[in-house]
Every structure is written in C-alpha cells, then in structure tokens.
PDB file of N, CA and C in Angstrom:
ATOM      1  N   ASP I   1     -39.636 -26.524  15.468  1.00 92.00           N
ATOM      2  CA  ASP I   1     -38.734 -26.223  14.378  1.00 92.00           C
ATOM      3  C   ASP I   1     -38.494 -27.472  13.551  1.00 92.00           C
ATOM      4  N   VAL I   2     -38.199 -27.247  12.296  1.00 97.00           N
ATOM      5  CA  VAL I   2     -37.856 -28.337  11.386  1.00 97.00           C
ATOM      6  C   VAL I   2     -36.479 -28.017  10.815  1.00 97.00           C
ATOM      7  N   VAL I   3     -35.572 -28.982  10.876  1.00 96.00           N
ATOM      8  CA  VAL I   3     -34.224 -28.808  10.335  1.00 96.00           C
ATOM      9  C   VAL I   3     -33.975 -29.896   9.301  1.00 96.00           C
ATOM     10  N   LEU I   4     -33.517 -29.487   8.139  1.00 97.00           N
ATOM     11  CA  LEU I   4     -33.186 -30.409   7.056  1.00 97.00           C
ATOM     12  C   LEU I   4     -31.687 -30.318   6.815  1.00 97.00           C
ATOM     13  N   SER I   5     -30.996 -31.429   6.961  1.00 97.00           N
ATOM     14  CA  SER I   5     -29.549 -31.466   6.745  1.00 97.00           C
ATOM     15  C   SER I   5     -29.279 -31.904   5.311  1.00 97.00           C
ATOM     16  N   LEU I   6     -28.412 -31.150   4.620  1.00 97.00           N
ATOM     17  CA  LEU I   6     -28.119 -31.415   3.214  1.00 97.00           C
ATOM     18  C   LEU I   6     -26.622 -31.586   2.990  1.00 97.00           C
ATOM     19  N   VAL I   7     -26.265 -32.246   1.917  1.00 95.00           N
ATOM     20  CA  VAL I   7     -24.874 -32.428   1.479  1.00 95.00           C
ATOM     21  C   VAL I   7     -24.031 -33.012   2.614  1.00 95.00           C
ATOM     22  N   ASP I   8     -24.468 -34.144   3.131  1.00 95.00           N
ATOM     23  CA  ASP I   8     -23.754 -34.850   4.209  1.00 95.00           C
ATOM     24  C   ASP I   8     -23.487 -33.960   5.417  1.00 95.00           C
ATOM     25  N   GLY I   9     -24.426 -33.099   5.767  1.00 93.00           N
ATOM     26  CA  GLY I   9     -24.303 -32.260   6.955  1.00 93.00           C
ATOM     27  C   GLY I   9     -23.575 -30.947   6.737  1.00 93.00           C
ATOM     28  N   LEU I  10     -23.152 -30.662   5.494  1.00 97.00           N
ATOM     29  CA  LEU I  10     -22.475 -29.394   5.224  1.00 97.00           C
ATOM     30  C   LEU I  10     -23.433 -28.220   5.427  1.00 97.00           C
ATOM     31  N   TRP I  11     -24.680 -28.373   5.009  1.00 98.00           N
ATOM     32  CA  TRP I  11     -25.704 -27.329   5.149  1.00 98.00           C
ATOM     33  C   TRP I  11     -26.855 -27.827   6.003  1.00 98.00           C
ATOM     34  N   ASP I  12     -27.372 -26.968   6.865  1.00 97.00           N
ATOM     35  CA  ASP I  12     -28.627 -27.201   7.588  1.00 97.00           C
ATOM     36  C   ASP I  12     -29.587 -26.091   7.208  1.00 97.00           C
ATOM     37  N   ILE I  13     -30.788 -26.456   6.816  1.00 98.00           N
ATOM     38  CA  ILE I  13     -31.846 -25.503   6.502  1.00 98.00           C
ATOM     39  C   ILE I  13     -32.913 -25.668   7.567  1.00 98.00           C
ATOM     40  N   GLU I  14     -33.373 -24.572   8.163  1.00 98.00           N
ATOM     41  CA  GLU I  14     -34.346 -24.661   9.253  1.00 98.00           C
ATOM     42  C   GLU I  14     -35.502 -23.698   9.052  1.00 98.00           C
ATOM     43  N   GLY I  15     -36.627 -24.032   9.664  1.00 98.00           N
ATOM     44  CA  GLY I  15     -37.787 -23.163   9.664  1.00 98.00           C
ATOM     45  C   GLY I  15     -38.644 -23.477  10.877  1.00 98.00           C
ATOM     46  N   GLY I  16     -39.422 -22.505  11.312  1.00 98.00           N
ATOM     47  CA  GLY I  16     -40.259 -22.748  12.475  1.00 98.00           C
ATOM     48  C   GLY I  16     -41.275 -21.649  12.709  1.00 98.00           C
ATOM     49  N   PHE I  17     -42.224 -21.956  13.575  1.00 97.00           N
ATOM     50  CA  PHE I  17     -43.308 -21.039  13.940  1.00 97.00           C
ATOM     51  C   PHE I  17     -43.690 -21.330  15.371  1.00 97.00           C
ATOM     52  N   ARG I  18     -43.937 -20.276  16.158  1.00 97.00           N
ATOM     53  CA  ARG I  18     -44.354 -20.487  17.550  1.00 97.00           C
ATOM     54  C   ARG I  18     -45.050 -19.247  18.091  1.00 97.00           C
ATOM     55  N   PRO I  19     -45.936 -19.446  19.061  1.00 97.00           N
ATOM     56  CA  PRO I  19     -46.509 -18.294  19.756  1.00 97.00           C
ATOM     57  C   PRO I  19     -45.437 -17.653  20.636  1.00 97.00           C
ATOM     58  N   THR I  20     -45.563 -16.351  20.849  1.00 95.00           N
ATOM     59  CA  THR I  20     -44.581 -15.589  21.611  1.00 95.00           C
ATOM     60  C   THR I  20     -45.310 -14.656  22.567  1.00 95.00           C
ATOM     61  N   TRP I  21     -44.757 -14.454  23.749  1.00 96.00           N
ATOM     62  CA  TRP I  21     -45.359 -13.574  24.749  1.00 96.00           C
ATOM     63  C   TRP I  21     -44.403 -12.408  25.020  1.00 96.00           C
ATOM     64  N   LEU I  22     -44.888 -11.162  24.848  1.00 93.00           N
ATOM     65  CA  LEU I  22     -44.105  -9.984  25.179  1.00 93.00           C
ATOM     66  C   LEU I  22     -44.557  -9.458  26.540  1.00 93.00           C
ATOM     67  N   PHE I  23     -43.652  -9.354  27.494  1.00 93.00           N
ATOM     68  CA  PHE I  23     -44.003  -8.806  28.801  1.00 93.00           C
ATOM     69  C   PHE I  23     -44.278  -7.314  28.702  1.00 93.00           C
ATOM     70  N   LYS I  24     -43.592  -6.623  27.795  1.00 91.00           N
ATOM     71  CA  LYS I  24     -43.853  -5.209  27.513  1.00 91.00           C
ATOM     72  C   LYS I  24     -44.117  -5.084  26.028  1.00 91.00           C
ATOM     73  N   HIS I  25     -45.360  -4.753  25.661  1.00 90.00           N
ATOM     74  CA  HIS I  25     -45.670  -4.654  24.239  1.00 90.00           C
ATOM     75  C   HIS I  25     -45.497  -3.236  23.709  1.00 90.00           C
ATOM     76  N   LYS I  26     -45.174  -2.288  24.576  1.00 90.00           N
ATOM     77  CA  LYS I  26     -44.817  -0.938  24.148  1.00 90.00           C
ATOM     78  C   LYS I  26     -43.334  -0.744  24.444  1.00 90.00           C
ATOM     79  N   ILE I  27     -42.556  -0.604  23.375  1.00 88.00           N
ATOM     80  CA  ILE I  27     -41.112  -0.457  23.502  1.00 88.00           C
ATOM     81  C   ILE I  27     -40.732   0.847  22.817  1.00 88.00           C
ATOM     82  N   GLY I  28     -40.318   1.824  23.607  1.00 89.00           N
ATOM     83  CA  GLY I  28     -40.050   3.148  23.045  1.00 89.00           C
ATOM     84  C   GLY I  28     -41.335   3.716  22.473  1.00 89.00           C
ATOM     85  N   GLU I  29     -41.288   4.117  21.230  1.00 90.00           N
ATOM     86  CA  GLU I  29     -42.482   4.644  20.557  1.00 90.00           C
ATOM     87  C   GLU I  29     -43.251   3.568  19.807  1.00 90.00           C
ATOM     88  N   ASP I  30     -42.742   2.333  19.789  1.00 90.00           N
ATOM     89  CA  ASP I  30     -43.407   1.238  19.081  1.00 90.00           C
ATOM     90  C   ASP I  30     -44.407   0.534  19.989  1.00 90.00           C
ATOM     91  N   ASP I  31     -45.631   0.364  19.481  1.00 93.00           N
ATOM     92  CA  ASP I  31     -46.682  -0.363  20.197  1.00 93.00           C
ATOM     93  C   ASP I  31     -47.010  -1.607  19.387  1.00 93.00           C
ATOM     94  N   PHE I  32     -46.685  -2.768  19.940  1.00 94.00           N
ATOM     95  CA  PHE I  32     -46.918  -4.023  19.236  1.00 94.00           C
ATOM     96  C   PHE I  32     -48.324  -4.566  19.468  1.00 94.00           C
ATOM     97  N   GLY I  33     -49.204  -3.765  20.063  1.00 95.00           N
ATOM     98  CA  GLY I  33     -50.615  -4.102  20.167  1.00 95.00           C
ATOM     99  C   GLY I  33     -51.014  -4.831  21.425  1.00 95.00           C
ATOM    100  N   GLY I  34     -50.250  -5.802  21.857  1.00 95.00           N
ATOM    101  CA  GLY I  34     -50.574  -6.595  23.034  1.00 95.00           C
ATOM    102  C   GLY I  34     -49.505  -7.638  23.269  1.00 95.00           C
ATOM    103  N   PRO I  35     -49.668  -8.428  24.320  1.00 95.00           N
ATOM    104  CA  PRO I  35     -48.617  -9.371  24.686  1.00 95.00           C
ATOM    105  C   PRO I  35     -48.511 -10.610  23.789  1.00 95.00           C
ATOM    106  N   VAL I  36     -49.591 -11.022  23.142  1.00 97.00           N
ATOM    107  CA  VAL I  36     -49.563 -12.245  22.328  1.00 97.00           C
ATOM    108  C   VAL I  36     -49.058 -11.914  20.922  1.00 97.00           C
ATOM    109  N   GLN I  37     -47.972 -12.563  20.544  1.00 97.00           N
ATOM    110  CA  GLN I  37     -47.369 -12.381  19.233  1.00 97.00           C
ATOM    111  C   GLN I  37     -47.091 -13.760  18.628  1.00 97.00           C
ATOM    112  N   PHE I  38     -46.721 -13.772  17.366  1.00 97.00           N
ATOM    113  CA  PHE I  38     -46.365 -15.015  16.681  1.00 97.00           C
ATOM    114  C   PHE I  38     -45.029 -14.814  15.983  1.00 97.00           C
ATOM    115  N   SER I  39     -44.136 -15.768  16.132  1.00 97.00           N
ATOM    116  CA  SER I  39     -42.805 -15.696  15.540  1.00 97.00           C
ATOM    117  C   SER I  39     -42.639 -16.803  14.510  1.00 97.00           C
ATOM    118  N   SER I  40     -42.071 -16.439  13.375  1.00 98.00           N
ATOM    119  CA  SER I  40     -41.724 -17.438  12.361  1.00 98.00           C
ATOM    120  C   SER I  40     -40.318 -17.129  11.866  1.00 98.00           C
ATOM    121  N   HIS I  41     -39.614 -18.171  11.445  1.00 98.00           N
ATOM    122  CA  HIS I  41     -38.255 -17.965  10.969  1.00 98.00           C
ATOM    123  C   HIS I  41     -37.854 -19.010   9.935  1.00 98.00           C
ATOM    124  N   VAL I  42     -36.893 -18.628   9.104  1.00 98.00           N
ATOM    125  CA  VAL I  42     -36.213 -19.534   8.187  1.00 98.00           C
ATOM    126  C   VAL I  42     -34.733 -19.193   8.253  1.00 98.00           C
ATOM    127  N   GLY I  43     -33.893 -20.188   8.071  1.00 98.00           N
ATOM    128  CA  GLY I  43     -32.462 -19.918   8.146  1.00 98.00           C
ATOM    129  C   GLY I  43     -31.644 -21.017   7.533  1.00 98.00           C
ATOM    130  N   ALA I  44     -30.345 -20.746   7.448  1.00 98.00           N
ATOM    131  CA  ALA I  44     -29.401 -21.716   6.905  1.00 98.00           C
ATOM    132  C   ALA I  44     -28.110 -21.643   7.705  1.00 98.00           C
ATOM    133  N   THR I  45     -27.473 -22.802   7.865  1.00 98.00           N
ATOM    134  CA  THR I  45     -26.179 -22.890   8.546  1.00 98.00           C
ATOM    135  C   THR I  45     -25.209 -23.654   7.665  1.00 98.00           C
ATOM    136  N   LEU I  46     -24.025 -23.102   7.504  1.00 98.00           N
ATOM    137  CA  LEU I  46     -22.939 -23.753   6.791  1.00 98.00           C
ATOM    138  C   LEU I  46     -21.981 -24.301   7.835  1.00 98.00           C
ATOM    139  N   ASN I  47     -21.827 -25.631   7.872  1.00 97.00           N
ATOM    140  CA  ASN I  47     -20.984 -26.308   8.859  1.00 97.00           C
ATOM    141  C   ASN I  47     -19.626 -26.625   8.246  1.00 97.00           C
ATOM    142  N   LEU I  48     -18.597 -25.902   8.685  1.00 95.00           N
ATOM    143  CA  LEU I  48     -17.235 -26.091   8.179  1.00 95.00           C
ATOM    144  C   LEU I  48     -16.365 -26.621   9.307  1.00 95.00           C
ATOM    145  N   ASP I  49     -16.074 -27.904   9.303  1.00 90.00           N
ATOM    146  CA  ASP I  49     -15.296 -28.535  10.370  1.00 90.00           C
ATOM    147  C   ASP I  49     -15.841 -28.108  11.728  1.00 90.00           C
ATOM    148  N   GLN I  50     -15.090 -27.286  12.477  1.00 94.00           N
ATOM    149  CA  GLN I  50     -15.541 -26.870  13.810  1.00 94.00           C
ATOM    150  C   GLN I  50     -16.195 -25.495  13.809  1.00 94.00           C
ATOM    151  N   ILE I  51     -16.321 -24.859  12.662  1.00 97.00           N
ATOM    152  CA  ILE I  51     -16.929 -23.527  12.563  1.00 97.00           C
ATOM    153  C   ILE I  51     -18.297 -23.645  11.902  1.00 97.00           C
ATOM    154  N   ALA I  52     -19.283 -22.949  12.467  1.00 97.00           N
ATOM    155  CA  ALA I  52     -20.629 -22.904  11.886  1.00 97.00           C
ATOM    156  C   ALA I  52     -20.976 -21.446  11.590  1.00 97.00           C
ATOM    157  N   LEU I  53     -21.348 -21.163  10.343  1.00 98.00           N
ATOM    158  CA  LEU I  53     -21.772 -19.828   9.929  1.00 98.00           C
ATOM    159  C   LEU I  53     -23.262 -19.896   9.644  1.00 98.00           C
ATOM    160  N   SER I  54     -24.039 -18.992  10.246  1.00 98.00           N
ATOM    161  CA  SER I  54     -25.489 -19.101  10.087  1.00 98.00           C
ATOM    162  C   SER I  54     -26.139 -17.757   9.785  1.00 98.00           C
ATOM    163  N   TYR I  55     -27.295 -17.841   9.138  1.00 98.00           N
ATOM    164  CA  TYR I  55     -28.148 -16.689   8.856  1.00 98.00           C
ATOM    165  C   TYR I  55     -29.577 -17.102   9.164  1.00 98.00           C
ATOM    166  N   ARG I  56     -30.339 -16.191   9.782  1.00 98.00           N
ATOM    167  CA  ARG I  56     -31.752 -16.451  10.061  1.00 98.00           C
ATOM    168  C   ARG I  56     -32.553 -15.180   9.817  1.00 98.00           C
ATOM    169  N   TYR I  57     -33.683 -15.335   9.113  1.00 98.00           N
ATOM    170  CA  TYR I  57     -34.660 -14.254   8.978  1.00 98.00           C
ATOM    171  C   TYR I  57     -35.811 -14.603   9.919  1.00 98.00           C
ATOM    172  N   GLN I  58     -36.194 -13.670  10.789  1.00 98.00           N
ATOM    173  CA  GLN I  58     -37.271 -13.913  11.751  1.00 98.00           C
ATOM    174  C   GLN I  58     -38.278 -12.775  11.686  1.00 98.00           C
ATOM    175  N   HIS I  59     -39.553 -13.113  11.684  1.00 97.00           N
ATOM    176  CA  HIS I  59     -40.641 -12.134  11.678  1.00 97.00           C
ATOM    177  C   HIS I  59     -41.511 -12.353  12.911  1.00 97.00           C
ATOM    178  N   ILE I  60     -41.821 -11.263  13.597  1.00 96.00           N
ATOM    179  CA  ILE I  60     -42.692 -11.315  14.775  1.00 96.00           C
ATOM    180  C   ILE I  60     -43.832 -10.332  14.560  1.00 96.00           C
ATOM    181  N   SER I  61     -45.065 -10.794  14.733  1.00 96.00           N
ATOM    182  CA  SER I  61     -46.235  -9.914  14.663  1.00 96.00           C
ATOM    183  C   SER I  61     -47.382 -10.554  15.433  1.00 96.00           C
ATOM    184  N   ASN I  62     -48.479  -9.799  15.581  1.00 96.00           N
ATOM    185  CA  ASN I  62     -49.618 -10.343  16.320  1.00 96.00           C
ATOM    186  C   ASN I  62     -50.721 -10.851  15.389  1.00 96.00           C
ATOM    187  N   SER I  63     -50.435 -10.931  14.098  1.00 94.00           N
ATOM    188  CA  SER I  63     -51.383 -11.483  13.122  1.00 94.00           C
ATOM    189  C   SER I  63     -52.718 -10.749  13.124  1.00 94.00           C
ATOM    190  N   ASP I  64     -52.657  -9.433  13.406  1.00 95.00           N
ATOM    191  CA  ASP I  64     -53.837  -8.549  13.404  1.00 95.00           C
ATOM    192  C   ASP I  64     -54.891  -8.907  14.451  1.00 95.00           C
ATOM    193  N   ILE I  65     -54.485  -9.510  15.576  1.00 96.00           N
ATOM    194  CA  ILE I  65     -55.475  -9.763  16.637  1.00 96.00           C
ATOM    195  C   ILE I  65     -55.673  -8.523  17.509  1.00 96.00           C
ATOM    196  N   TYR I  66     -54.802  -7.511  17.343  1.00 95.00           N
ATOM    197  CA  TYR I  66     -54.946  -6.222  18.025  1.00 95.00           C
ATOM    198  C   TYR I  66     -55.041  -5.122  16.968  1.00 95.00           C
ATOM    199  N   ASN I  67     -55.448  -3.926  17.388  1.00 94.00           N
ATOM    200  CA  ASN I  67     -55.538  -2.798  16.457  1.00 94.00           C
ATOM    201  C   ASN I  67     -54.170  -2.410  15.908  1.00 94.00           C
ATOM    202  N   GLU I  68     -53.153  -2.443  16.752  1.00 90.00           N
ATOM    203  CA  GLU I  68     -51.790  -2.121  16.322  1.00 90.00           C
ATOM    204  C   GLU I  68     -51.056  -3.405  15.945  1.00 90.00           C
ATOM    205  N   ASN I  69     -50.366  -3.381  14.783  1.00 93.00           N
ATOM    206  CA  ASN I  69     -49.608  -4.555  14.355  1.00 93.00           C
ATOM    207  C   ASN I  69     -48.447  -4.129  13.452  1.00 93.00           C
ATOM    208  N   PRO I  70     -47.451  -3.433  14.021  1.00 93.00           N
ATOM    209  CA  PRO I  70     -46.348  -3.006  13.166  1.00 93.00           C
ATOM    210  C   PRO I  70     -45.435  -4.147  12.732  1.00 93.00           C
ATOM    211  N   GLY I  71     -45.384  -5.219  13.505  1.00 93.00           N
ATOM    212  CA  GLY I  71     -44.497  -6.333  13.199  1.00 93.00           C
ATOM    213  C   GLY I  71     -43.038  -5.950  13.391  1.00 93.00           C
ATOM    214  N   LEU I  72     -42.201  -6.949  13.418  1.00 94.00           N
ATOM    215  CA  LEU I  72     -40.767  -6.746  13.596  1.00 94.00           C
ATOM    216  C   LEU I  72     -40.048  -7.781  12.745  1.00 94.00           C
ATOM    217  N   ASP I  73     -39.152  -7.319  11.867  1.00 97.00           N
ATOM    218  CA  ASP I  73     -38.351  -8.203  11.019  1.00 97.00           C
ATOM    219  C   ASP I  73     -36.905  -8.162  11.500  1.00 97.00           C
ATOM    220  N   LEU I  74     -36.321  -9.343  11.695  1.00 97.00           N
ATOM    221  CA  LEU I  74     -34.950  -9.453  12.171  1.00 97.00           C
ATOM    222  C   LEU I  74     -34.109 -10.241  11.176  1.00 97.00           C
ATOM    223  N   HIS I  75     -32.884  -9.793  10.957  1.00 98.00           N
ATOM    224  CA  HIS I  75     -31.894 -10.525  10.178  1.00 98.00           C
ATOM    225  C   HIS I  75     -30.762 -10.843  11.145  1.00 98.00           C
ATOM    226  N   LEU I  76     -30.537 -12.121  11.405  1.00 98.00           N
ATOM    227  CA  LEU I  76     -29.566 -12.544  12.400  1.00 98.00           C
ATOM    228  C   LEU I  76     -28.436 -13.312  11.728  1.00 98.00           C
ATOM    229  N   VAL I  77     -27.194 -12.966  12.078  1.00 98.00           N
ATOM    230  CA  VAL I  77     -26.014 -13.635  11.549  1.00 98.00           C
ATOM    231  C   VAL I  77     -25.244 -14.210  12.729  1.00 98.00           C
ATOM    232  N   GLY I  78     -24.768 -15.443  12.589  1.00 98.00           N
ATOM    233  CA  GLY I  78     -24.053 -16.063  13.701  1.00 98.00           C
ATOM    234  C   GLY I  78     -22.788 -16.782  13.257  1.00 98.00           C
ATOM    235  N   ILE I  79     -21.831 -16.826  14.161  1.00 98.00           N
ATOM    236  CA  ILE I  79     -20.618 -17.608  13.991  1.00 98.00           C
ATOM    237  C   ILE I  79     -20.471 -18.452  15.242  1.00 98.00           C
ATOM    238  N   GLY I  80     -20.301 -19.748  15.073  1.00 97.00           N
ATOM    239  CA  GLY I  80     -20.201 -20.632  16.230  1.00 97.00           C
ATOM    240  C   GLY I  80     -19.050 -21.607  16.105  1.00 97.00           C
ATOM    241  N   VAL I  81     -18.665 -22.164  17.232  1.00 97.00           N
ATOM    242  CA  VAL I  81     -17.638 -23.189  17.288  1.00 97.00           C
ATOM    243  C   VAL I  81     -18.306 -24.494  17.685  1.00 97.00           C
ATOM    244  N   ARG I  82     -18.097 -25.536  16.906  1.00 87.00           N
ATOM    245  CA  ARG I  82     -18.686 -26.848  17.176  1.00 87.00           C
ATOM    246  C   ARG I  82     -17.671 -27.707  17.918  1.00 87.00           C
ATOM    247  N   PHE I  83     -18.111 -28.323  19.019  1.00 88.00           N
ATOM    248  CA  PHE I  83     -17.216 -29.226  19.746  1.00 88.00           C
ATOM    249  C   PHE I  83     -17.991 -30.343  20.369  1.00 88.00           C
TER     250      PHE I  83
END
C-alpha cells in the first residue's frame, strides 16, 4: 500500500494492489472462477483530532484468468478513534 499524507496530516490518501486467495470461490449463486483473485483499492481518511473518518473503494476480480469473472466492488466507510 501507498499512503500520502496531506495538509499536515489532516488527510491521508491511500492506494494498493495485492494478490488474494479465496478458500471458497463459489459463494451462494456467485462463482468467482477460482481461488486466485486480485484486490485493488483507493481511499481517503480525514483525521480530526482523535476521530478518523474514512472511505475506501475496493475491487476484487481474477483478471480473467478463469472463465468466470464477475468481480466484486466494495464501498467501505469507517469511523475510528485515534489514541
């Protein structure tokens, strides 16, 4: 992952990419093709004193190495306490 801190640490911008392993590649009616997947994400965190508010967009897919490749898009929101 790469994190860039801006405005004296008020904002953090992050991005990353990594291989991912699914122990079960069939979840319900969704078939993700196989166990090897790739995850990428970008996000931002607003650091307010002891409170951190964050958003991350994450995409997971197998990059077409299998016949099935529906992919999965996630929007994640977080609230944290810094200490």
